[in-house]
Coordinates of C-alpha atoms in Angstrom, one line a residue:
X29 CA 0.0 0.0 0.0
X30 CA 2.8 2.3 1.2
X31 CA 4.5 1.9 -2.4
X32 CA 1.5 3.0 -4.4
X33 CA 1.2 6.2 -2.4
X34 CA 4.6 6.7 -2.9
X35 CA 3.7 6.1 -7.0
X36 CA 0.7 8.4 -6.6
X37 CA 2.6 11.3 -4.5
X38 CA 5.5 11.4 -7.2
X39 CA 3.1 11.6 -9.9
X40 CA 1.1 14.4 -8.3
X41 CA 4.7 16.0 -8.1
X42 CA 5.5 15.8 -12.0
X43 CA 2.1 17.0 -13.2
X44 CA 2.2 20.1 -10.8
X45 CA 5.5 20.7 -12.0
X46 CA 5.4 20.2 -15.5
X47 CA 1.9 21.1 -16.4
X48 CA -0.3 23.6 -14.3
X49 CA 3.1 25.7 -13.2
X50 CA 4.2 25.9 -17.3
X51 CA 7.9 25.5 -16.1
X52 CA 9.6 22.8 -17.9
X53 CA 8.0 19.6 -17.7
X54 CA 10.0 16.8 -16.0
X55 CA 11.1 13.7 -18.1
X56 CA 11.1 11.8 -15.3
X57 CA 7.3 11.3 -15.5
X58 CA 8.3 7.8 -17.5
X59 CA 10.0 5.5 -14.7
X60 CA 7.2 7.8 -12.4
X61 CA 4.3 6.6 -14.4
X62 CA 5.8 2.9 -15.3
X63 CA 3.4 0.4 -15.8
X64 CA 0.5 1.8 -13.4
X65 CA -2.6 2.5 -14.3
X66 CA -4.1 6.2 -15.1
X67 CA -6.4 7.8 -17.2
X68 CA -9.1 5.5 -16.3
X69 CA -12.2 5.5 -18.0
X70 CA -15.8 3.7 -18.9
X71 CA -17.8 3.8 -22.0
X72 CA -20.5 1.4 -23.4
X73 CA -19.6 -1.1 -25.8
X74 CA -22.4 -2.6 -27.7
X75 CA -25.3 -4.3 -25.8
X76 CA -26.4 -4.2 -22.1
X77 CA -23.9 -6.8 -21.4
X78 CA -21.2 -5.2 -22.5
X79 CA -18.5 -2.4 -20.8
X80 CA -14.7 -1.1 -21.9
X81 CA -12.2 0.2 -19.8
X82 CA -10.2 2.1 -21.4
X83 CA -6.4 3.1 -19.2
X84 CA -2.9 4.4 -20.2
X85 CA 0.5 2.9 -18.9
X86 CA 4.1 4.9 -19.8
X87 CA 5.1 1.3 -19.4
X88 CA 4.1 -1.8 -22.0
X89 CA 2.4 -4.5 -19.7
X90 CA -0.2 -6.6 -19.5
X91 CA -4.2 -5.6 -20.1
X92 CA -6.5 -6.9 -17.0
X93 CA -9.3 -5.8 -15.5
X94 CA -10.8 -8.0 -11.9
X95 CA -14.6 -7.6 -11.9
X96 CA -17.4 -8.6 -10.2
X97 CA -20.4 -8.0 -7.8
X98 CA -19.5 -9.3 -4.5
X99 CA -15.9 -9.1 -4.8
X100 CA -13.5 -9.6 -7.4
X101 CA -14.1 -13.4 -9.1
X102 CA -14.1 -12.3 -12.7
X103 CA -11.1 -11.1 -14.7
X104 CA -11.3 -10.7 -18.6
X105 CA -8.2 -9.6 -20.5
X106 CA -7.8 -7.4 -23.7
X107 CA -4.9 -5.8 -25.3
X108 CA -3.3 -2.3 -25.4
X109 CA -1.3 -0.4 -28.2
X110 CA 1.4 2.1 -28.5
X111 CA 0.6 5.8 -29.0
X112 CA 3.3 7.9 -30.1
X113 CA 2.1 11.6 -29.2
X114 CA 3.0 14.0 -32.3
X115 CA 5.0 16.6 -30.6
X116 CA 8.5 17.0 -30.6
X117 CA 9.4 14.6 -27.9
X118 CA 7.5 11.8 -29.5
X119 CA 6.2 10.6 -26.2
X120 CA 4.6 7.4 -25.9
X121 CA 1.9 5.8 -23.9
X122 CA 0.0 2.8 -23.9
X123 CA -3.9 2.6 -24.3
X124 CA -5.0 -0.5 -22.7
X125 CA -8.6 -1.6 -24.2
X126 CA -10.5 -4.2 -22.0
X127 CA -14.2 -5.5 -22.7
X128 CA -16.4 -6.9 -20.3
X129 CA -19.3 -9.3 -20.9
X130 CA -21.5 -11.4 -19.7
X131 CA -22.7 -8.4 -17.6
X132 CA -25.7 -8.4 -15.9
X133 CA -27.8 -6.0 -17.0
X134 CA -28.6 -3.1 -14.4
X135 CA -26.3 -4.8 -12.1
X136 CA -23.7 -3.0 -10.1
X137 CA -20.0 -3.4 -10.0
X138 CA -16.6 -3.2 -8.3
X139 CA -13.8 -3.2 -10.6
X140 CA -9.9 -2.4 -11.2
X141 CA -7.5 -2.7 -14.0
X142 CA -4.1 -3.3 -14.0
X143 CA -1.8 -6.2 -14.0
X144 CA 0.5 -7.6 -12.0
X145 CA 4.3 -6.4 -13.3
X146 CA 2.6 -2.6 -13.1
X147 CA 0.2 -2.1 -10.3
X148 CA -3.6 -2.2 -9.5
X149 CA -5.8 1.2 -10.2
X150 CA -7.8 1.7 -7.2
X151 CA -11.4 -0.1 -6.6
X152 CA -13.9 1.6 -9.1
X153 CA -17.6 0.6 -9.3
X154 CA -20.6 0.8 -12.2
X155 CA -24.0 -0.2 -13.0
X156 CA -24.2 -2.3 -16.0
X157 CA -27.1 -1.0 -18.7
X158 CA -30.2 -1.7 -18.4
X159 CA -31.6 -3.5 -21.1
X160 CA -34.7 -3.1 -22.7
X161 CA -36.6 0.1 -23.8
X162 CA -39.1 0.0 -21.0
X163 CA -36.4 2.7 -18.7
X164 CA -35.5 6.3 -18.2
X165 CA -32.4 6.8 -19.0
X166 CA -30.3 10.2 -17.5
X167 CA -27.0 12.3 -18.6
X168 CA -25.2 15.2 -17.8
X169 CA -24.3 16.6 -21.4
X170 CA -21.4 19.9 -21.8
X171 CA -18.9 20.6 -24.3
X172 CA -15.5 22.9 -24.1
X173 CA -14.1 21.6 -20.8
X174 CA -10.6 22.3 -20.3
X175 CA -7.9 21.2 -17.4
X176 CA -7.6 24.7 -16.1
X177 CA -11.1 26.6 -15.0
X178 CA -12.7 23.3 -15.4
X179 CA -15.4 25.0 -13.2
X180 CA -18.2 22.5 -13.9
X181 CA -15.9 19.7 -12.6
X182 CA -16.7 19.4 -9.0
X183 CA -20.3 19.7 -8.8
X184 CA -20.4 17.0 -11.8
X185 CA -18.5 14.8 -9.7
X186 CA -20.7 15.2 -7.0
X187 CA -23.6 14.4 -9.0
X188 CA -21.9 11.6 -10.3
X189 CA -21.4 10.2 -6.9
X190 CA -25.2 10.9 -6.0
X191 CA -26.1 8.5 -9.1
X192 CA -27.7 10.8 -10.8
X193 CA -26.6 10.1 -14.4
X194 CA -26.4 6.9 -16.3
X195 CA -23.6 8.0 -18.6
X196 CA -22.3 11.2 -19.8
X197 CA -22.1 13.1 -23.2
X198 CA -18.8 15.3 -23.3
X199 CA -19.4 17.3 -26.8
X200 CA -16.0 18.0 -27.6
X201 CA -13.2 20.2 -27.1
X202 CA -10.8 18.8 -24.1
X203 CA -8.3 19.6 -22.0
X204 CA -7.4 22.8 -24.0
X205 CA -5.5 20.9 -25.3
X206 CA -4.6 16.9 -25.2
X207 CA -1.8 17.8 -27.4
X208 CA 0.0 20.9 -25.0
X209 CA 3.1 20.0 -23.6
X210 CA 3.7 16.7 -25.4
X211 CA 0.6 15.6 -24.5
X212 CA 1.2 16.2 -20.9
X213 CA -2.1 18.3 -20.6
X214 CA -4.4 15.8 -22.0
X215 CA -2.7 13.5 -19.6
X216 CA -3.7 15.7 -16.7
X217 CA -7.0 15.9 -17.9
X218 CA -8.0 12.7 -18.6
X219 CA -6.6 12.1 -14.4
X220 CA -9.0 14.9 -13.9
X221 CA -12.2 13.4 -15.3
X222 CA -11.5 9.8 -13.8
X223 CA -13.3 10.7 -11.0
X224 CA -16.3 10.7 -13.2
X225 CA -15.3 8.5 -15.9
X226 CA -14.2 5.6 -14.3
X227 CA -17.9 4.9 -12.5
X228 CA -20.2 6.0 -15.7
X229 CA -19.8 5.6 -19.5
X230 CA -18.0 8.9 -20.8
X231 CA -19.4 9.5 -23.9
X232 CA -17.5 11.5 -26.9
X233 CA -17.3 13.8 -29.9
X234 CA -14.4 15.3 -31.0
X235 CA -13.9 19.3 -31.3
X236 CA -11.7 21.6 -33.0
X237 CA -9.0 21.3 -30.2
X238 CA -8.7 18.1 -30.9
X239 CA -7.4 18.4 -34.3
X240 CA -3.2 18.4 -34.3
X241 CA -1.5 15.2 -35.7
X242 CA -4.9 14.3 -37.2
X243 CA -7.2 14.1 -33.9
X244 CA -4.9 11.4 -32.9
X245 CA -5.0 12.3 -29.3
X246 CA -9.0 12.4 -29.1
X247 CA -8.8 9.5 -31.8
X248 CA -6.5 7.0 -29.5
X249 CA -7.0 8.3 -26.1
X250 CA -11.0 7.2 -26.2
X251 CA -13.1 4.0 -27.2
X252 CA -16.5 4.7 -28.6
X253 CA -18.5 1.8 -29.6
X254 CA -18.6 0.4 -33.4
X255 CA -17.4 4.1 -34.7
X256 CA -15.0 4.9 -37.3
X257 CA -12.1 6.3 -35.3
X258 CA -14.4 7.6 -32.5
X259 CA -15.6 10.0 -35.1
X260 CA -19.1 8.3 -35.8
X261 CA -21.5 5.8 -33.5
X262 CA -24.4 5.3 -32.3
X263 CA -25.6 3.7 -29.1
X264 CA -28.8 2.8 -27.5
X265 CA -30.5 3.7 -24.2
X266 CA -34.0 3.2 -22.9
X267 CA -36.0 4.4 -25.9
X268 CA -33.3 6.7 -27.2
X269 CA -31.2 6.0 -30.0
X270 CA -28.0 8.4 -29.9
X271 CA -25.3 9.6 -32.4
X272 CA -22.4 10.8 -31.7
X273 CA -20.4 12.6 -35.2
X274 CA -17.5 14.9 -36.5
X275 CA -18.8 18.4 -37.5
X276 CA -14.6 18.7 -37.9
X277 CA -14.8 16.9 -40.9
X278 CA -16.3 20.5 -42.2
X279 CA -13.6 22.2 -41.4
X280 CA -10.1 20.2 -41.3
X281 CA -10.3 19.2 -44.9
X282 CA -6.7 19.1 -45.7
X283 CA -7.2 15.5 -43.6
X284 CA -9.5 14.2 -46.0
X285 CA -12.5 15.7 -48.2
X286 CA -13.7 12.2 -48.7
X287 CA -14.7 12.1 -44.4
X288 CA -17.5 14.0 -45.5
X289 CA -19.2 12.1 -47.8
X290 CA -18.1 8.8 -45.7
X291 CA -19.9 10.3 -42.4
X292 CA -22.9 11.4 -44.3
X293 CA -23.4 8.1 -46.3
X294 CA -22.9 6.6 -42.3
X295 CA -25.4 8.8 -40.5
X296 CA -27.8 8.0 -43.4
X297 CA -27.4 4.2 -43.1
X298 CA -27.5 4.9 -39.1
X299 CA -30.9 6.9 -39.3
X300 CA -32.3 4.6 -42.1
X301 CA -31.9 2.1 -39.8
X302 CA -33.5 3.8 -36.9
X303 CA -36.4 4.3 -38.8
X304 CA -37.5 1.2 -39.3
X305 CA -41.0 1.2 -37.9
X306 CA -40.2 -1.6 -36.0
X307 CA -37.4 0.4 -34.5
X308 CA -38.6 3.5 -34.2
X309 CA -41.2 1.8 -32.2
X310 CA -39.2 0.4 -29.8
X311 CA -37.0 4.0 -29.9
X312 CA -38.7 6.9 -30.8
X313 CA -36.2 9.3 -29.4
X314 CA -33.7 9.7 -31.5
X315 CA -30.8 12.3 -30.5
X316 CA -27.5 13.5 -32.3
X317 CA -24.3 15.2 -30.5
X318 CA -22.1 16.8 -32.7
X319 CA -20.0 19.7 -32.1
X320 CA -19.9 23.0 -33.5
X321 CA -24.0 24.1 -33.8
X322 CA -25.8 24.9 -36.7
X323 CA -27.2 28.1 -35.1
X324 CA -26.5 30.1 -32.1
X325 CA -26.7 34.1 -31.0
X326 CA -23.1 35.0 -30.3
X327 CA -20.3 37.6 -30.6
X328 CA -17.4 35.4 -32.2
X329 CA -18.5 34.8 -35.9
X330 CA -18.2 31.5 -35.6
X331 CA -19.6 29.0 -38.3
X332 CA -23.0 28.9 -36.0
X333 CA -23.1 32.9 -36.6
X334 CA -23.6 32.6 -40.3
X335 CA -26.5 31.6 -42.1
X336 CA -24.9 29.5 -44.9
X337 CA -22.9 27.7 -41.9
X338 CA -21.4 24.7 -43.6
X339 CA -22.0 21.8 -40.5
X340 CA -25.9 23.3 -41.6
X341 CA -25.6 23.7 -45.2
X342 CA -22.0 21.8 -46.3
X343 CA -19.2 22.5 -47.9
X344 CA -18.3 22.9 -51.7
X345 CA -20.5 19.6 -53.2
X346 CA -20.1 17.8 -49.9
X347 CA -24.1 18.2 -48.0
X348 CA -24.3 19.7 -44.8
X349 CA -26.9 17.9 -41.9
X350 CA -29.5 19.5 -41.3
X351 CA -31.6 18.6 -43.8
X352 CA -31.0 14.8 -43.5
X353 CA -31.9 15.5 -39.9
X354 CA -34.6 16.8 -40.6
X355 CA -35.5 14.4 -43.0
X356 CA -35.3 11.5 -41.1
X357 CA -37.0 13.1 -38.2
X358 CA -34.2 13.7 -35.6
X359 CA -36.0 14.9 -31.6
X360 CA -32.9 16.6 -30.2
X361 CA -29.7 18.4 -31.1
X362 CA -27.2 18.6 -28.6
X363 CA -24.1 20.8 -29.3
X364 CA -20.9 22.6 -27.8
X365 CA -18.2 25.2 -29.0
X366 CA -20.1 28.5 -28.0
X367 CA -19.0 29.0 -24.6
X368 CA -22.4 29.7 -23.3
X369 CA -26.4 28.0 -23.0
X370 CA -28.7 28.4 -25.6
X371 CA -31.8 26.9 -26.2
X372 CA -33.5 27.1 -29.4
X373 CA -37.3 27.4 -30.5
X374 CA -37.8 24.1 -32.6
X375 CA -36.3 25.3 -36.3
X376 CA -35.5 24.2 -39.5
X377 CA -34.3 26.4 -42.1
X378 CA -34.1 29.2 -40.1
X379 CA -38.2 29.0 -39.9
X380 CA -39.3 28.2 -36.0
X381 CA -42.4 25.4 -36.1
X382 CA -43.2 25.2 -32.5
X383 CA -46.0 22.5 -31.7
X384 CA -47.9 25.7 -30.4
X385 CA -48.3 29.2 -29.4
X386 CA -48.9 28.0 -25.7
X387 CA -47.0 24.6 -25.9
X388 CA -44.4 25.1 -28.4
X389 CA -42.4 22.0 -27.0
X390 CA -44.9 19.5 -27.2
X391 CA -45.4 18.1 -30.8
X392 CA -43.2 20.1 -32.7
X393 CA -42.8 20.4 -36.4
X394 CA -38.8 20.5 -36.4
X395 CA -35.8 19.1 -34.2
X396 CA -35.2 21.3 -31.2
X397 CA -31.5 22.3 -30.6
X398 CA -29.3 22.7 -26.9
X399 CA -26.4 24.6 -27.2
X400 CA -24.1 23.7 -24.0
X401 CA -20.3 24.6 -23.8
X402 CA -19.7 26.7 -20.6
X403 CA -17.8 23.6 -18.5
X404 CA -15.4 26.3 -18.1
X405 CA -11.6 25.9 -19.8
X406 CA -8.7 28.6 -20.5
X407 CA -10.7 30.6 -23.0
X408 CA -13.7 31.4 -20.5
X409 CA -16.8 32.9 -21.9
X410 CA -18.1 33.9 -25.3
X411 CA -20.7 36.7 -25.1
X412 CA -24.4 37.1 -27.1
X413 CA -25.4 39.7 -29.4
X414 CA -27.8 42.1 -27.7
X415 CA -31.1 41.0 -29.3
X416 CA -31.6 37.1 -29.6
X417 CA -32.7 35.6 -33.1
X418 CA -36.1 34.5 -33.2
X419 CA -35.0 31.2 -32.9
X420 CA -33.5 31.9 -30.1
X421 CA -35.7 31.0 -26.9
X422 CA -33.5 31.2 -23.9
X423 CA -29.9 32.4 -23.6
X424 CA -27.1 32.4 -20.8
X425 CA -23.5 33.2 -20.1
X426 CA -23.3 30.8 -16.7
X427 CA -20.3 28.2 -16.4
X428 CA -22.3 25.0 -16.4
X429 CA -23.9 22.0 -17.9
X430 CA -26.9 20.4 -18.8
X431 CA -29.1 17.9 -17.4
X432 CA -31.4 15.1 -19.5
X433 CA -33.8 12.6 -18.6
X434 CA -35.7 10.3 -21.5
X435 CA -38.6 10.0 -19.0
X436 CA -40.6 7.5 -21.6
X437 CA -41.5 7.2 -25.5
X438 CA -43.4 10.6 -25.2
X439 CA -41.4 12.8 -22.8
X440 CA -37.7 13.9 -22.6
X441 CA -37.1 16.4 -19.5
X442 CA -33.8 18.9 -19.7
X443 CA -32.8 21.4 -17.5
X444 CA -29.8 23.6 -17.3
X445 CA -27.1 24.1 -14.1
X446 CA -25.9 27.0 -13.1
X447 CA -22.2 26.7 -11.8
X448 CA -21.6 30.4 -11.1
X449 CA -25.5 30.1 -8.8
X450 CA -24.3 27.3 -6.8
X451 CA -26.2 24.8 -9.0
X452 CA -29.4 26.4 -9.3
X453 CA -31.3 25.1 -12.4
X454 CA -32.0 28.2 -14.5
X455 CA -33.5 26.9 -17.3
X456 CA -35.9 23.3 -18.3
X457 CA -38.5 22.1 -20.7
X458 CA -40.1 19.2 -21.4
X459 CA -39.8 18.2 -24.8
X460 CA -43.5 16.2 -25.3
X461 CA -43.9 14.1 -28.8
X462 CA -46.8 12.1 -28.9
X463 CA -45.5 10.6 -32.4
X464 CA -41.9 10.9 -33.8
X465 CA -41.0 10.4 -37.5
X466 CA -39.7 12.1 -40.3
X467 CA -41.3 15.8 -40.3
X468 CA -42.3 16.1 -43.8
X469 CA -45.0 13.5 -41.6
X470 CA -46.0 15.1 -39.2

């Protein structure tokens, strides 16, 4: 026991020196780390019986993880592979990938990874998923966190540890940024968000910081299920179907113009298939995280701020998304980037088609879109124009994050938490859909 605090207090030592000081970072941090385990984290794999840990080592060693619900009687093994950061030290780590199965669906666990040559983690637990469609699945969903002024952290943790959420969606933009320092920063931050993402599924999309040496720190570092790099999935829970995309591919063409056509010709395929009435039945709620927003009200010009923005309308011959959203009846838009909380009127084509005058979330005519990137990082806050679009319903500069329940087939409930009020929830609507489908249907 002695000798892993002694691991732990010398690692604290190289990350406070070498990363939140900015004085030269210590090379040292290789025999520090060795083979033990860090960077511990939890995201769904495939069916309810299913989990991966994902963990990095400095050292190459064995991939284990010891399971189980009354004590540790199950060990499954997986693999791990090098990652050679792209900076100029060319530092390498090793991601360890293990998959659990034979889970028992909504069952709780106690779990640690490691091996035997490097070390143990320390005990973690999770609740398996639930299978089924027949539940109400809940998740905490921001964008644009960083290592420093990661505001939002603590009280996310705390929620964490109160079980409120089933998983969590983090809509890009990390660390600010994984690749800083030799990739000591993303390092750091991935240390930072273990004490979340080692008990519930962390959920991903990548973000513009993300982009050096070809997103290959967001692209390794994570473990999204059945995606193309990380960069497109989906995943079921409850009676949600969710998506998880690039909008980078927009916007970072020099990596490849041919990402765009290959992510739309996915998402089709993905949405096709989750409109099958025979799926949509079982799943009406279907909800996409991407980004950078189509719309939003603020200061920067970003993409969002134009009306030809291309993750809305494409680029050159390549289509942009919202109308195949819109097509194939998407619920709920969750997005990051703007530094702020906006929620949107529903809208498509800059035309709002509320349900109603007095109910306007409750059968609407168009996808409804959640704007939620104030976690709090480096860059701090982006600011609004004074007078809000008239798709703009509800608008605030708080650090914070939002809240989601999938209450049934007919009612979704989100709310937004105000860091900067002492978690006071400041905004929340229930989105109400008696029937879901493609709009040109409803």
């Amino acid at each position: 026991m002695s000798g892993q605090v002694g691991i732990w207090a010398a690692l604290v030592a190289v990350l406070t020196a070498g990363v939140t000081t900015g004085s030269p970072v210590l090379k040292s941090d290789w025999p520090v780390y060795g083979g033990f385990p860090q960077q511990v984290h939890l995201s769904y794999a495939g069916s309810a019986s299913e989990m991966m840990v994902t963990w990095s080592t400095m050292n190459q060693t064995d991939s284990v993880v010891e399971y189980g619900t009354n004590g540790l009687t199950n060990t499954a093994k997986g693999s791990c592979v090098e990652f050679q950061d792209g900076g100029e030290e060319h530092r390498v780590q090793y991601i360890h990938r293990v998959k659990l199965t034979g889970l028992t669906p909504g069952h709780k666990y106690m779990y640690h990874c490691g091996s035997m040559e490097g070390g143990w983690s320390d005990m973690y637990t999770f609740t398996a998923k639930k299978d089924g469609t027949t539940w109400s699945p809940s998740f905490a969903a921001f964008g644009d966190m960083g290592k420093d002024n990661a505001q939002s952290l603590s009280r996310l943790r705390e929620d964490t540890k109160r079980g409120l959420y089933d998983f969590i969606m983090h809509v890009g933009d990390f660390a600010y940024d994984m690749d800083t320092q030799n990739a000591r920063v993303g390092d750091a931050f991935m240390n930072q968000i273990q004490s979340i993402a080692a008990y519930v599924p962390y959920m991903t999309c990548v973000g513009n910081h993300e982009n050096a040496y070809n997103f290959s720190n967001y692209i390794s570092r994570f473990s999204m299920p059945g995606g193309v790099q990380n960069l497109w999935y989906s995943f079921d829970v409850g009676p949600a179907h969710i998506i998880g995309f690039s909008t980078e591919v927009y916007f970072y063409v020099w990596y490849g113009f041919e990402l765009m056509s290959e992510q739309y010709r996915w998402l089709e395929q993905d949405l096709k298939e989750a409109n099958k009435p025979e799926n949509r039945k079982q799943r009406p709620w279907i909800v996409t995280m991407g980004h950078r927003p189509m719309y939003c009200s603020n200061t920067d010009h970003d993409d969002c701020t134009k009306h030809e923005s291309r993750v809305r309308m494409g680029f050159s011959s390549y289509p942009g998304l919202e109308d195949i959203f819109y097509k194939y009846g998407v619920d709920l838009e969750i997005w990051a980037h703007e530094h702020t909380y906006e929620r949107l009127w529903p809208v498509y084509n800059y035309t709002v088609y509320k349900g109603s005058m007095e109910a306007p979330y409750t059968n609407p005519k168009a996808p409804v879109h959640i704007i939620t990137g104030s976690a709090g990082c480096r860059e701090r806050h982006d600011h609004f124009i004074p007078d809000p679009r008239v798709w703009s319903a509800f608008r605030d500069e708080d650090y914070g994050y939002t809240r989601f329940q999938v209450h049934n087939t007919t009612h979704l409930y989100l709310e937004q938490v105000s860091d900067d009020k002492g978690g006071e929830v400041i905004d929340s609507i229930w989105l109400i859909k008696d029937q879901h489908g493609p709009y040109s249907h409803v």
